[in-house]
mmCIF file of C-alpha atoms in Angstrom:
data_model
loop_
_atom_site.group_PDB
_atom_site.id
_atom_site.type_symbol
_atom_site.label_atom_id
_atom_site.label_comp_id
_atom_site.label_asym_id
_atom_site.label_seq_id
_atom_site.Cartn_x
_atom_site.Cartn_y
_atom_site.Cartn_z
ATOM 1 C CA UNK C 1278 -34.853 21.962 -89.878
ATOM 2 C CA UNK C 1279 -34.177 23.146 -86.347
ATOM 3 C CA UNK C 1280 -32.050 26.148 -85.630
ATOM 4 C CA UNK C 1281 -29.167 23.844 -84.839
ATOM 5 C CA UNK C 1282 -28.419 20.175 -84.474
ATOM 6 C CA UNK C 1283 -29.295 18.904 -81.042
ATOM 7 C CA UNK C 1284 -30.823 15.952 -79.230
ATOM 8 C CA UNK C 1285 -34.039 17.447 -77.925
ATOM 9 C CA UNK C 1286 -35.518 16.217 -74.680
ATOM 10 C CA UNK C 1287 -38.891 14.414 -74.682
ATOM 11 C CA UNK C 1288 -41.768 16.484 -73.463
ATOM 12 C CA UNK C 1289 -42.908 13.616 -71.174
ATOM 13 C CA UNK C 1290 -39.301 12.848 -70.113
ATOM 14 C CA UNK C 1291 -38.929 9.403 -69.563
ATOM 15 C CA UNK C 1292 -28.985 -19.869 -94.413
ATOM 16 C CA UNK C 1293 -32.165 -22.022 -94.405
ATOM 17 C CA UNK C 1294 -30.955 -25.370 -92.979
ATOM 18 C CA UNK C 1295 -29.411 -27.678 -95.593
ATOM 19 C CA UNK C 1296 -30.662 -31.247 -95.632
ATOM 20 C CA UNK C 1297 -28.060 -33.622 -94.298
ATOM 21 C CA UNK C 1298 -26.141 -35.483 -96.978
ATOM 22 C CA UNK C 1299 -27.302 -39.037 -97.459
ATOM 23 C CA UNK C 1300 -24.726 -41.730 -96.909
ATOM 24 C CA UNK C 1301 -23.764 -43.399 -100.150
ATOM 25 C CA UNK C 1302 -25.064 -46.971 -100.442
ATOM 26 C CA UNK C 1303 -22.227 -49.485 -100.060
ATOM 27 C CA UNK C 1304 -20.985 -50.993 -103.291
ATOM 28 C CA UNK C 1305 -21.469 -54.742 -103.697
ATOM 29 C CA UNK C 1306 -18.408 -56.760 -102.837
ATOM 30 C CA UNK C 1307 -16.220 -57.514 -105.848
ATOM 31 C CA UNK C 1308 -15.097 -61.074 -106.613
ATOM 32 C CA UNK C 1309 -11.794 -61.974 -105.007
ATOM 33 C CA UNK C 1310 -9.921 -62.100 -108.326
ATOM 34 C CA UNK C 1311 -11.230 -58.673 -109.383
ATOM 35 C CA UNK C 1312 -10.240 -57.168 -106.066
ATOM 36 C CA UNK C 1313 -6.719 -58.573 -106.358
ATOM 37 C CA UNK C 1314 -6.257 -57.278 -109.892
ATOM 38 C CA UNK C 1315 -7.735 -53.968 -108.925
ATOM 39 C CA UNK C 1316 -5.462 -53.637 -105.918
ATOM 40 C CA UNK C 1317 -2.413 -54.379 -108.050
ATOM 41 C CA UNK C 1318 -3.518 -51.805 -110.590
ATOM 42 C CA UNK C 1319 -4.042 -49.218 -107.856
ATOM 43 C CA UNK C 1320 -0.659 -49.990 -106.341
ATOM 44 C CA UNK C 1321 1.024 -49.486 -109.704
ATOM 45 C CA UNK C 1322 -0.895 -46.274 -110.318
ATOM 46 C CA UNK C 1323 -0.204 -45.039 -106.831
ATOM 47 C CA UNK C 1324 3.503 -45.595 -107.235
ATOM 48 C CA UNK C 1325 3.564 -43.742 -110.540
ATOM 49 C CA UNK C 1326 1.616 -40.851 -109.046
ATOM 50 C CA UNK C 1327 3.801 -40.732 -105.986
ATOM 51 C CA UNK C 1328 6.880 -40.471 -108.218
ATOM 52 C CA UNK C 1329 5.249 -37.607 -110.136
ATOM 53 C CA UNK C 1330 4.236 -35.807 -106.939
ATOM 54 C CA UNK C 1331 0.510 -36.109 -107.742
ATOM 55 C CA UNK C 1332 -2.432 -37.242 -105.631
ATOM 56 C CA UNK C 1333 -4.838 -39.977 -106.742
ATOM 57 C CA UNK C 1334 -7.485 -38.243 -108.806
ATOM 58 C CA UNK C 1335 -10.421 -40.124 -107.247
ATOM 59 C CA UNK C 1336 -9.880 -38.613 -103.795
ATOM 60 C CA UNK C 1337 -8.945 -35.149 -105.047
ATOM 61 C CA UNK C 1338 -11.786 -34.969 -107.559
ATOM 62 C CA UNK C 1339 -14.281 -36.167 -105.013
ATOM 63 C CA UNK C 1340 -13.228 -33.540 -102.463
ATOM 64 C CA UNK C 1341 -13.240 -30.747 -104.998
ATOM 65 C CA UNK C 1342 -16.732 -31.586 -106.193
ATOM 66 C CA UNK C 1343 -18.066 -31.612 -102.656
ATOM 67 C CA UNK C 1344 -16.227 -28.558 -101.380
ATOM 68 C CA UNK C 1345 -16.510 -26.260 -104.381
ATOM 69 C CA UNK C 1346 -20.013 -24.855 -103.760
ATOM 70 C CA UNK C 1347 -19.422 -24.601 -100.015
ATOM 71 C CA UNK C 1348 -16.242 -22.596 -100.490
ATOM 72 C CA UNK C 1349 -18.026 -20.307 -102.903
ATOM 73 C CA UNK C 1350 -20.766 -19.599 -100.383
ATOM 74 C CA UNK C 1351 -18.260 -18.989 -97.619
ATOM 75 C CA UNK C 1352 -16.407 -16.440 -99.699
ATOM 76 C CA UNK C 1353 -19.611 -14.569 -100.431
ATOM 77 C CA UNK C 1354 -20.557 -14.580 -96.782
ATOM 78 C CA UNK C 1355 -17.106 -13.386 -95.743
ATOM 79 C CA UNK C 1356 -17.484 -10.352 -98.017
ATOM 80 C CA UNK C 1357 -20.402 -9.209 -95.836
ATOM 81 C CA UNK C 1358 -22.322 -5.918 -95.948
ATOM 82 C CA UNK C 1359 -19.098 -3.873 -96.081
ATOM 83 C CA UNK C 1360 -17.685 -5.531 -99.226
ATOM 84 C CA UNK C 1361 -17.075 -2.029 -100.567
ATOM 85 C CA UNK C 1362 -14.845 -1.208 -97.612
ATOM 86 C CA UNK C 1363 -15.186 0.448 -94.227
ATOM 87 C CA UNK C 1364 -14.348 3.992 -93.210
ATOM 88 C CA UNK C 1365 -12.947 5.119 -89.874
ATOM 89 C CA UNK C 1366 -13.408 8.470 -88.186
ATOM 90 C CA UNK C 1367 -11.163 9.578 -85.304
ATOM 91 C CA UNK C 1368 -12.709 11.266 -82.289
ATOM 92 C CA UNK C 1369 -11.198 12.977 -79.259
ATOM 93 C CA UNK C 1370 -13.025 12.377 -75.976
ATOM 94 C CA UNK C 1371 -12.896 14.996 -73.223
ATOM 95 C CA UNK C 1372 -14.691 14.411 -69.934
ATOM 96 C CA UNK C 1373 -15.141 17.400 -67.658
ATOM 97 C CA UNK C 1374 -15.411 17.426 -63.892
ATOM 98 C CA UNK C 1375 -18.993 16.619 -62.903
ATOM 99 C CA UNK C 1376 -19.710 14.385 -65.882
ATOM 100 C CA UNK C 1377 -21.017 10.961 -64.858
ATOM 101 C CA UNK C 1378 -20.929 9.419 -68.299
ATOM 102 C CA UNK C 1379 -18.457 6.801 -69.543
ATOM 103 C CA UNK C 1380 -17.197 8.040 -72.935
ATOM 104 C CA UNK C 1381 -15.876 4.595 -73.947
ATOM 105 C CA UNK C 1382 -19.332 3.058 -73.390
ATOM 106 C CA UNK C 1383 -21.063 5.791 -75.375
ATOM 107 C CA UNK C 1384 -18.572 5.318 -78.211
ATOM 108 C CA UNK C 1385 -19.121 1.553 -78.184
ATOM 109 C CA UNK C 1386 -22.849 2.195 -78.642
ATOM 110 C CA UNK C 1387 -22.054 4.610 -81.467
ATOM 111 C CA UNK C 1388 -20.050 1.912 -83.264
ATOM 112 C CA UNK C 1389 -22.815 -0.659 -82.787
ATOM 113 C CA UNK C 1390 -25.335 1.714 -84.378
ATOM 114 C CA UNK C 1391 -23.111 2.847 -87.264
ATOM 115 C CA UNK C 1392 -21.788 -0.644 -88.116
ATOM 116 C CA UNK C 1393 -24.496 -1.257 -90.800
ATOM 117 C CA UNK C 1394 -23.285 1.934 -92.503
ATOM 118 C CA UNK C 1395 -19.710 0.557 -92.559
ATOM 119 C CA UNK C 1396 -18.394 3.452 -90.487
ATOM 120 C CA UNK C 1397 -16.346 3.041 -87.307
ATOM 121 C CA UNK C 1398 -15.250 5.676 -84.837
ATOM 122 C CA UNK C 1399 -11.789 5.296 -83.296
ATOM 123 C CA UNK C 1400 -10.354 7.061 -80.263
ATOM 124 C CA UNK C 1401 -7.787 9.770 -80.824
ATOM 125 C CA UNK C 1402 -7.319 11.329 -77.392
ATOM 126 C CA UNK C 1403 -9.178 10.260 -74.247
ATOM 127 C CA UNK C 1404 -8.804 12.913 -71.537
ATOM 128 C CA UNK C 1405 -10.392 13.874 -68.221
ATOM 129 C CA UNK C 1406 -10.285 17.442 -66.975
ATOM 130 C CA UNK C 1407 -9.702 18.289 -63.338
ATOM 131 C CA UNK C 1408 -12.097 20.403 -61.302
ATOM 132 C CA UNK C 1409 -9.766 23.373 -61.643
ATOM 133 C CA UNK C 1410 -9.481 22.966 -65.406
ATOM 134 C CA UNK C 1411 -13.237 22.630 -65.732
ATOM 135 C CA UNK C 1412 -14.062 25.754 -63.740
ATOM 136 C CA UNK C 1413 -11.241 27.618 -65.433
ATOM 137 C CA UNK C 1414 -12.895 27.008 -68.775
ATOM 138 C CA UNK C 1415 -16.623 27.201 -68.015
ATOM 139 C CA UNK C 1416 -16.825 28.746 -64.549
ATOM 140 C CA UNK C 1417 -18.579 25.789 -62.914
ATOM 141 C CA UNK C 1418 -19.894 22.423 -64.104
ATOM 142 C CA UNK C 1419 -22.653 23.795 -66.358
ATOM 143 C CA UNK C 1420 -21.807 24.718 -69.926
ATOM 144 C CA UNK C 1421 -23.678 27.685 -71.372
ATOM 145 C CA UNK C 1422 -24.272 26.982 -75.062
ATOM 146 C CA UNK C 1423 -25.611 28.904 -78.013
ATOM 147 C CA UNK C 1424 -29.063 28.085 -79.311
ATOM 148 C CA UNK C 1425 -28.399 29.143 -82.894
ATOM 149 C CA UNK C 1426 -26.233 28.078 -85.804
ATOM 150 C CA UNK C 1427 -23.104 30.029 -86.540
ATOM 151 C CA UNK C 1428 -22.445 31.167 -82.990
ATOM 152 C CA UNK C 1429 -20.764 29.865 -79.833
ATOM 153 C CA UNK C 1430 -20.806 31.239 -76.324
ATOM 154 C CA UNK C 1431 -17.751 32.447 -74.465
ATOM 155 C CA UNK C 1432 -17.835 29.256 -72.374
ATOM 156 C CA UNK C 1433 -17.947 27.022 -75.455
ATOM 157 C CA UNK C 1434 -15.024 28.890 -77.009
ATOM 158 C CA UNK C 1435 -12.996 28.723 -73.787
ATOM 159 C CA UNK C 1436 -13.673 24.990 -73.415
ATOM 160 C CA UNK C 1437 -12.966 24.070 -77.015
ATOM 161 C CA UNK C 1438 -9.833 26.225 -77.276
ATOM 162 C CA UNK C 1439 -8.531 25.365 -73.810
ATOM 163 C CA UNK C 1440 -8.889 21.593 -74.130
ATOM 164 C CA UNK C 1441 -7.481 21.578 -77.667
ATOM 165 C CA UNK C 1442 -4.420 23.534 -76.585
ATOM 166 C CA UNK C 1443 -3.799 21.547 -73.391
ATOM 167 C CA UNK C 1444 -3.971 18.104 -75.012
ATOM 168 C CA UNK C 1445 -3.128 18.975 -78.651
ATOM 169 C CA UNK C 1446 -6.444 17.570 -79.799
ATOM 170 C CA UNK C 1447 -6.296 16.854 -83.506
ATOM 171 C CA UNK C 1448 -8.982 14.316 -84.370
ATOM 172 C CA UNK C 1449 -11.663 15.124 -86.883
ATOM 173 C CA UNK C 1450 -14.401 14.885 -84.254
ATOM 174 C CA UNK C 1451 -14.248 16.232 -80.711
ATOM 175 C CA UNK C 1452 -16.743 15.167 -78.059
ATOM 176 C CA UNK C 1453 -17.091 16.953 -74.724
ATOM 177 C CA UNK C 1454 -18.921 15.391 -71.781
ATOM 178 C CA UNK C 1455 -20.307 17.874 -69.279
ATOM 179 C CA UNK C 1456 -22.512 17.705 -66.225
ATOM 180 C CA UNK C 1457 -25.228 19.907 -67.757
ATOM 181 C CA UNK C 1458 -25.929 22.539 -70.396
ATOM 182 C CA UNK C 1459 -27.874 25.762 -70.216
ATOM 183 C CA UNK C 1460 -29.215 27.825 -73.096
ATOM 184 C CA UNK C 1461 -31.066 24.894 -74.685
ATOM 185 C CA UNK C 1462 -33.235 22.026 -73.476
ATOM 186 C CA UNK C 1463 -31.299 19.129 -74.945
ATOM 187 C CA UNK C 1464 -29.368 15.973 -74.125
ATOM 188 C CA UNK C 1465 -26.620 16.954 -76.541
ATOM 189 C CA UNK C 1466 -25.723 19.304 -79.349
ATOM 190 C CA UNK C 1467 -23.387 19.280 -82.320
ATOM 191 C CA UNK C 1468 -21.891 21.664 -84.850
ATOM 192 C CA UNK C 1469 -22.164 19.979 -88.274
ATOM 193 C CA UNK C 1470 -20.532 21.608 -91.309
ATOM 194 C CA UNK C 1471 -23.752 23.365 -92.356
ATOM 195 C CA UNK C 1472 -23.835 25.078 -88.962
ATOM 196 C CA UNK C 1473 -20.128 25.893 -88.722
ATOM 197 C CA UNK C 1474 -20.291 29.497 -89.870
ATOM 198 C CA UNK C 1475 -19.535 32.793 -88.213
ATOM 199 C CA UNK C 1476 -17.935 32.464 -84.790
ATOM 200 C CA UNK C 1477 -18.679 28.714 -84.868
ATOM 201 C CA UNK C 1478 -16.654 28.091 -88.045
ATOM 202 C CA UNK C 1479 -13.564 27.058 -86.067
ATOM 203 C CA UNK C 1480 -15.537 24.433 -84.138
ATOM 204 C CA UNK C 1481 -16.954 22.232 -86.874
ATOM 205 C CA UNK C 1482 -17.583 18.627 -85.758
ATOM 206 C CA UNK C 1483 -17.563 19.532 -82.060
ATOM 207 C CA UNK C 1484 -20.306 18.020 -79.924
ATOM 208 C CA UNK C 1485 -21.432 18.127 -76.317
ATOM 209 C CA UNK C 1486 -23.159 15.405 -74.268
ATOM 210 C CA UNK C 1487 -24.645 16.004 -70.814
ATOM 211 C CA UNK C 1488 -25.244 13.614 -67.911
ATOM 212 C CA UNK C 1489 -28.940 13.022 -68.637
ATOM 213 C CA UNK C 1490 -28.289 11.999 -72.253
ATOM 214 C CA UNK C 1491 -29.678 8.751 -73.631
ATOM 215 C CA UNK C 1492 -27.384 5.825 -74.406
ATOM 216 C CA UNK C 1493 -27.606 6.720 -78.111
ATOM 217 C CA UNK C 1494 -27.472 10.528 -77.815
ATOM 218 C CA UNK C 1495 -23.831 10.614 -78.867
ATOM 219 C CA UNK C 1496 -24.709 8.507 -81.921
ATOM 220 C CA UNK C 1497 -27.581 10.913 -82.634
ATOM 221 C CA UNK C 1498 -25.187 13.878 -82.644
ATOM 222 C CA UNK C 1499 -22.714 12.042 -84.883
ATOM 223 C CA UNK C 1500 -25.721 11.427 -87.132
ATOM 224 C CA UNK C 1501 -26.355 15.166 -87.413
ATOM 225 C CA UNK C 1502 -22.667 15.682 -88.158
ATOM 226 C CA UNK C 1503 -22.207 13.034 -90.864
ATOM 227 C CA UNK C 1504 -25.624 13.603 -92.388
ATOM 228 C CA UNK C 1505 -24.822 17.323 -92.245
ATOM 229 C CA UNK C 1506 -28.419 18.004 -91.335
ATOM 230 C CA UNK C 1507 -30.497 19.160 -88.402
ATOM 231 C CA UNK C 1508 -33.515 17.102 -89.440
ATOM 232 C CA UNK C 1509 -35.046 14.944 -86.718
ATOM 233 C CA UNK C 1510 -36.417 12.119 -88.861
ATOM 234 C CA UNK C 1511 -35.356 9.315 -91.161
ATOM 235 C CA UNK C 1512 -35.106 9.751 -94.917
ATOM 236 C CA UNK C 1513 -36.754 6.618 -96.316
ATOM 237 C CA UNK C 1514 -39.593 6.781 -93.788
ATOM 238 C CA UNK C 1515 -39.757 10.053 -91.858
ATOM 239 C CA UNK C 1516 -42.509 8.660 -89.615
ATOM 240 C CA UNK C 1517 -40.363 5.784 -88.352
ATOM 241 C CA UNK C 1518 -39.936 6.400 -84.640
ATOM 242 C CA UNK C 1519 -37.278 3.678 -84.395
ATOM 243 C CA UNK C 1520 -34.896 5.808 -86.470
ATOM 244 C CA UNK C 1521 -31.848 7.202 -84.664
ATOM 245 C CA UNK C 1522 -32.561 10.719 -85.853
ATOM 246 C CA UNK C 1523 -36.198 10.767 -84.749
ATOM 247 C CA UNK C 1524 -36.555 13.086 -81.769
ATOM 248 C CA UNK C 1525 -37.995 13.544 -79.323
ATOM 249 C CA UNK C 1526 -39.459 10.187 -78.306
ATOM 250 C CA UNK C 1527 -37.736 7.710 -80.611
ATOM 251 C CA UNK C 1528 -38.124 3.998 -79.879
ATOM 252 C CA UNK C 1529 -34.941 2.673 -81.529
ATOM 253 C CA UNK C 1530 -31.555 3.565 -82.964
ATOM 254 C CA UNK C 1531 -31.835 2.416 -86.589
ATOM 255 C CA UNK C 1532 -30.399 4.131 -89.654
ATOM 256 C CA UNK C 1533 -32.107 3.668 -93.028
ATOM 257 C CA UNK C 1534 -30.389 2.882 -96.332
ATOM 258 C CA UNK C 1535 -30.429 6.476 -97.559
ATOM 259 C CA UNK C 1536 -28.971 7.745 -94.313
ATOM 260 C CA UNK C 1537 -26.215 5.116 -94.416
ATOM 261 C CA UNK C 1538 -25.301 6.099 -97.973
ATOM 262 C CA UNK C 1539 -24.909 9.738 -96.952
ATOM 263 C CA UNK C 1540 -23.064 8.916 -93.737
ATOM 264 C CA UNK C 1541 -20.596 6.653 -95.564
ATOM 265 C CA UNK C 1542 -20.077 9.286 -98.234
ATOM 266 C CA UNK C 1543 -19.327 11.982 -95.661
ATOM 267 C CA UNK C 1544 -17.222 9.854 -93.322
#
């Protein structure tokens, strides 16, 4: 487990088809007398049924027999992978002066990645700081961050406290987008519950994303937070480079079944 949860930079930087139903063979023509008698019988039956408010059983029964299995399959399909329900997690988005990222786009990618886990992130506050507010909190456009669990720098504390007070931030998660970070070599960092001790205890579920972050770096940091782990690997197959938590150098943004179970449980 790393000293803290962060998105490390890379060293090298850069239903089978159903057969169509056969048409029923036409019935042989009935003799004229039979047809006449039959029509009279049907007319009498139809009148009786109409008076009773019923529908002729041949058409209703035929439709029910044909539609029954189809309706059953459709209901099962509609239940989908989240038949047990879906959880939502609110997040406040704060973009500082100098940040070139689009928080809404990053969050959309987060929701695409976490959809198989039946977890969706919703926007609480969506704010953009002015140049004066940014420098007032962190001095310039670079955020100095702590490299260890349980601690935050003066700039982190000023940013987190200042933005929360100004905009009454109250969502469970808070994401800050900055131009750059110093103190660690990372695309982003987060403060999961396991790391929220000491001076960092007040800033649980806070995360930071810098300009050079990958499209899934925000999702990666939410992974650390909801998995409550600093591990940079999957659970079911730690060698899988396509796993969201693999870093550095992952090739995909997948989450395995064990990860999804934990994420859903913690969401």
